PDB file of C-alpha atoms and ligand atoms in Angstrom:
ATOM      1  CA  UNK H 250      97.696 103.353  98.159  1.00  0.00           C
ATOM      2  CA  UNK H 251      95.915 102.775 101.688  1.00  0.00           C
ATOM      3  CA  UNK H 252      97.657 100.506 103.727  1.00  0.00           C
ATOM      4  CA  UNK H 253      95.344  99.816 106.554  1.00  0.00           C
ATOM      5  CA  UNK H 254      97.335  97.545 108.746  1.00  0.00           C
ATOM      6  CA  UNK H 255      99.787  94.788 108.866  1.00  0.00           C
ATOM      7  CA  UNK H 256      98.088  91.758 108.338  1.00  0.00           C
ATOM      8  CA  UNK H 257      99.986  89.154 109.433  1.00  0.00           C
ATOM      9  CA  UNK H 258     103.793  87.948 109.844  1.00  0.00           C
ATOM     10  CA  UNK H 259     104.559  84.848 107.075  1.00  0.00           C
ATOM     11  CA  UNK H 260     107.317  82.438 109.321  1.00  0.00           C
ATOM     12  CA  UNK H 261     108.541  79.234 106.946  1.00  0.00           C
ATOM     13  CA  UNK H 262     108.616  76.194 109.151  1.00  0.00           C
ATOM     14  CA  UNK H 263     109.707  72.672 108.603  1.00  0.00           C
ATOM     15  CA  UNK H 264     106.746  71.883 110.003  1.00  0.00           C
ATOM     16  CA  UNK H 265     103.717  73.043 111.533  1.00  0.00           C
ATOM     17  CA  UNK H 266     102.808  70.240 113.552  1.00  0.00           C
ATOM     18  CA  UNK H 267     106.035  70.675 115.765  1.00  0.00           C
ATOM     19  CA  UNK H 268     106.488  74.732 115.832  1.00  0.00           C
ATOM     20  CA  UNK H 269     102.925  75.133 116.588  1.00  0.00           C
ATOM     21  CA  UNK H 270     103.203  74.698 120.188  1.00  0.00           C
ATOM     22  CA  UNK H 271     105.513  77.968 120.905  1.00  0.00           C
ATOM     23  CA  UNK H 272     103.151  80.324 119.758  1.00  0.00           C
ATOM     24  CA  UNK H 273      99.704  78.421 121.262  1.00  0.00           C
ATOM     25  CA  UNK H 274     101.594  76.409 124.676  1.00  0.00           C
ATOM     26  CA  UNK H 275     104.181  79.459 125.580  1.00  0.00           C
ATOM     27  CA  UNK H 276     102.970  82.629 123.743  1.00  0.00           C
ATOM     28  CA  UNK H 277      99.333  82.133 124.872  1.00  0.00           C
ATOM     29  CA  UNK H 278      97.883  82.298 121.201  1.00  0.00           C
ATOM     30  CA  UNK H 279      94.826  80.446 119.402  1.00  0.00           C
ATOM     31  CA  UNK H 280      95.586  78.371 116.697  1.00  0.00           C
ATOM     32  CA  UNK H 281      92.657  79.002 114.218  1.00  0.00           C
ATOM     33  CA  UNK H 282      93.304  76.189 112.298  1.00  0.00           C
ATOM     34  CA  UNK H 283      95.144  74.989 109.027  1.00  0.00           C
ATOM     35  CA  UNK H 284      94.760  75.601 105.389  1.00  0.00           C
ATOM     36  CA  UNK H 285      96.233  73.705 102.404  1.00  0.00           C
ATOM     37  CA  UNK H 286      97.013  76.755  99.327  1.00  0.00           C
ATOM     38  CA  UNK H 287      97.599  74.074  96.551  1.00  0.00           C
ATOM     39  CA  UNK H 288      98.394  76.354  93.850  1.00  0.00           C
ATOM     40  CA  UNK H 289     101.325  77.813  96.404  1.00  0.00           C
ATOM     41  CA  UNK H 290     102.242  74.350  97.355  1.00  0.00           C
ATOM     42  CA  UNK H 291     101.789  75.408 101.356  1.00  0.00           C
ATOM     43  CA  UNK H 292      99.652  75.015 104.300  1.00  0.00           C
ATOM     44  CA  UNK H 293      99.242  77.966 106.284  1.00  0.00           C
ATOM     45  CA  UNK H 294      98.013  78.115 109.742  1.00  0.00           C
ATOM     46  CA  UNK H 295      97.311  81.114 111.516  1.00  0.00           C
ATOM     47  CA  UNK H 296      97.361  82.935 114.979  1.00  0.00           C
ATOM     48  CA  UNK H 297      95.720  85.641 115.646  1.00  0.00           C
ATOM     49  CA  UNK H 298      97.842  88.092 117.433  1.00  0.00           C
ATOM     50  CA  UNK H 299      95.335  91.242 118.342  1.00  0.00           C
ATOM     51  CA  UNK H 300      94.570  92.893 114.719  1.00  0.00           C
ATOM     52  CA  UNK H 301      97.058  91.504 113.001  1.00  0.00           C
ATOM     53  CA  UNK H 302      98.542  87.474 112.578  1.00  0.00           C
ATOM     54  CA  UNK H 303     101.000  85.468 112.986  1.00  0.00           C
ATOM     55  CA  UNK H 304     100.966  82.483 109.952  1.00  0.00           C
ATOM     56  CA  UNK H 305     103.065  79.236 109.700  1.00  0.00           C
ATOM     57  CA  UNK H 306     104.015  78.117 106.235  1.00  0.00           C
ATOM     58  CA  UNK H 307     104.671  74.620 105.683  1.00  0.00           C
ATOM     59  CA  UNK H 308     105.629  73.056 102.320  1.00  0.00           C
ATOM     60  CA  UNK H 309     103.758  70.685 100.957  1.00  0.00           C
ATOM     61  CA  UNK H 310     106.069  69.582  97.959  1.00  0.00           C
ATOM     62  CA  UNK H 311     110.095  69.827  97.659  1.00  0.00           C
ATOM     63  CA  UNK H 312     109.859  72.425  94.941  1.00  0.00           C
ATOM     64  CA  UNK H 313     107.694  74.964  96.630  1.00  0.00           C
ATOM     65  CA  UNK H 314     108.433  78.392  97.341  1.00  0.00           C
ATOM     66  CA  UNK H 315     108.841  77.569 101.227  1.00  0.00           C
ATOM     67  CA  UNK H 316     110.906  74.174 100.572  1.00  0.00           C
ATOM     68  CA  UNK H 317     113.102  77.081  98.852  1.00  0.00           C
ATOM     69  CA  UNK H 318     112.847  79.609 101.285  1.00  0.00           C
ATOM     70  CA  UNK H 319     113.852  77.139 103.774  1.00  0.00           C
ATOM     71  CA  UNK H 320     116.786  75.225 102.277  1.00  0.00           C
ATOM     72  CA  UNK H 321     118.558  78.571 101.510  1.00  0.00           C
ATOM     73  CA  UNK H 322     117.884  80.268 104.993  1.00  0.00           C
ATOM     74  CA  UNK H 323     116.545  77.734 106.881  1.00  0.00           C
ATOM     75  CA  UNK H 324     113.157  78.917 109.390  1.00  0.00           C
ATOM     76  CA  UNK H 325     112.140  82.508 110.297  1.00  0.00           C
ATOM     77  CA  UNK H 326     110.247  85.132 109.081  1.00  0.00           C
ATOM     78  CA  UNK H 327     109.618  84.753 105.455  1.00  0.00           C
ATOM     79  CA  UNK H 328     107.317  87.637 104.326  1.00  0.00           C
ATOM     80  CA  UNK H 329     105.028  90.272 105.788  1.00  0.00           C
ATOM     81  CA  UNK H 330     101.690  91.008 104.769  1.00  0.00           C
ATOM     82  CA  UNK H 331     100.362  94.620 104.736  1.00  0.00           C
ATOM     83  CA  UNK H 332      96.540  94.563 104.613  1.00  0.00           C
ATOM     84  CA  UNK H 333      95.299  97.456 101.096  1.00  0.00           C
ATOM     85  CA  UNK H 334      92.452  98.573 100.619  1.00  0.00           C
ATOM     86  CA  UNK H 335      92.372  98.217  97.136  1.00  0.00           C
ATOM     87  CA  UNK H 336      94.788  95.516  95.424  1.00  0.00           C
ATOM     88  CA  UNK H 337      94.390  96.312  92.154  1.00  0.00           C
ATOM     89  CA  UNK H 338      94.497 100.330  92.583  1.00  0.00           C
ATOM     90  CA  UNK H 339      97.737  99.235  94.693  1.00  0.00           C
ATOM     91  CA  UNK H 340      99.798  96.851  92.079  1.00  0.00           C
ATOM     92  CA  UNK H 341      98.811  99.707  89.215  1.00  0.00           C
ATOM     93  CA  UNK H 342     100.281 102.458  91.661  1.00  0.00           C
ATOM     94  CA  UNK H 343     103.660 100.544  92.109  1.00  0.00           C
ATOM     95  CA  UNK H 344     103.773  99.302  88.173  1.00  0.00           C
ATOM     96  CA  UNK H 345     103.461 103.246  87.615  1.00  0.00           C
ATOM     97  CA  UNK H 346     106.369 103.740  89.956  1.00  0.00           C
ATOM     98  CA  UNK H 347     108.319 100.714  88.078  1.00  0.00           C
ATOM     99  CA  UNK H 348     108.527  98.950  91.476  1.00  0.00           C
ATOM    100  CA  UNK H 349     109.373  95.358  90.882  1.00  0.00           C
ATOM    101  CA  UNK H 350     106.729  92.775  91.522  1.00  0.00           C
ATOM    102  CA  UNK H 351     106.081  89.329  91.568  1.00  0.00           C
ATOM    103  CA  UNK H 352     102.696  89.129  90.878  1.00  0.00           C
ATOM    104  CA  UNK H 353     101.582  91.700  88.257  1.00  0.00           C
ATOM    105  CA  UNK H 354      98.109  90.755  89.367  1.00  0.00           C
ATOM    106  CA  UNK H 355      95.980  89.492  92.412  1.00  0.00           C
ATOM    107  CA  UNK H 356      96.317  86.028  93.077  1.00  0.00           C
ATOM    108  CA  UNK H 357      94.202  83.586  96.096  1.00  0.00           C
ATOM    109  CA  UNK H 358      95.983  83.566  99.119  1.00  0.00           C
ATOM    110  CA  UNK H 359      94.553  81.338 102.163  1.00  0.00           C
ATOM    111  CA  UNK H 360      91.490  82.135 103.776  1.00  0.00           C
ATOM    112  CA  UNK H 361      90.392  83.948 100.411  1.00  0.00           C
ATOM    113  CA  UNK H 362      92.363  86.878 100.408  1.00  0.00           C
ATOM    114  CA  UNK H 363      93.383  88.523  97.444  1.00  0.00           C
ATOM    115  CA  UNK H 364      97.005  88.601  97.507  1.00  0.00           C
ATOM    116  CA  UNK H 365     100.201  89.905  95.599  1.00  0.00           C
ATOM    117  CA  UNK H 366     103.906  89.908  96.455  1.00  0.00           C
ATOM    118  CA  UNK H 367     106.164  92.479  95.883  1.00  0.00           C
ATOM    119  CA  UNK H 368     110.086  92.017  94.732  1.00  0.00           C
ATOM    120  CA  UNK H 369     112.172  91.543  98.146  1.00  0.00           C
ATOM    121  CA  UNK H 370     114.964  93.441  95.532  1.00  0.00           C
ATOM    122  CA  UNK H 371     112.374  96.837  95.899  1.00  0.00           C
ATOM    123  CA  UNK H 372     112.081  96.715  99.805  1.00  0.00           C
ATOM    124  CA  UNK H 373     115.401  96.264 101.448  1.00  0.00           C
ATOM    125  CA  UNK H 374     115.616  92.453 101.095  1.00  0.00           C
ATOM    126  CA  UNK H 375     111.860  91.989 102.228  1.00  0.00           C
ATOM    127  CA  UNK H 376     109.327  89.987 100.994  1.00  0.00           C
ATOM    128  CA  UNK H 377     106.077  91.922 101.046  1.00  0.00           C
ATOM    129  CA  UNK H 378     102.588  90.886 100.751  1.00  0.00           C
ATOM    130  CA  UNK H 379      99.863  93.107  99.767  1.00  0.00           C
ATOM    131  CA  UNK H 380      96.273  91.438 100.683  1.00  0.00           C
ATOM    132  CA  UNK H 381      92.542  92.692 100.520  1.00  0.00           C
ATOM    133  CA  UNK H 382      89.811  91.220 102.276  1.00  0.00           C
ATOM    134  CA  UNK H 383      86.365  91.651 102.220  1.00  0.00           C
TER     135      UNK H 383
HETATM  136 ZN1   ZN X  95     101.105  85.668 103.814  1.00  0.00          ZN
END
């Protein structure tokens, strides 16, 4: 597969309203705005950080993948998020190499991205996102 850069860094937060002003007031970076994912029960925001981002994930709903994340380890870095070139050609390539996934197939992330996540058990206790853009 082509991994052409890392996309951005996924940090779980209790809330975006309140962490949002350490990475815009003291880091010096541009909040680009909110997104709700419904279907992941999140709302992302992001900051760009040169090519890559930085993304806040807030829960939306108490059984969410973040309201998880972040009762069991509390906030941090939750995933990161390597940009493919080709999702599909990349998920078949790691099925082939029986790498544990948890998406078998491309799902929509926020700002229409085609995303998967791959098993945190197949890379050293981290979540990984593959994403493709247009
Ligand atoms: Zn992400």
């Amino acid at each position: 597969m082509k991994i052409l850069k890392i996309d951005h860094l996924g940090v779980a937060v209790n809330s975006i309203a309140a962490g949002k002003n350490f990475w815009t007031d003291v880091l010096g970076l541009r909040f680009e705005g909110a997104e709700t994912v419904a279907e992941q029960k999140v709302t992302t925001a992001f900051f760009p950080v040169g090519e890559s981002e930085v993304e806040l994930l807030e829960s939306t709903a108490p059984d969410g993948p973040i309201a998880k994340y972040l009762e069991k380890k509390g906030e941090g870095i939750q995933h990161i998020a390597f940009r493919v070139e080709n999702l599909e050609a990349a998920l078949e390539e790691l099925k082939a190499k029986g790498i544990q996934l948890i998406d078998a197939k491309p799902r929509r992330g926020a700002g229409g991205a085609k995303i998967a996540f791959i098993h945190p058990k197949a890379a050293s206790g981290v979540l990984v996102e593959l994403c493709e853009r247009d």
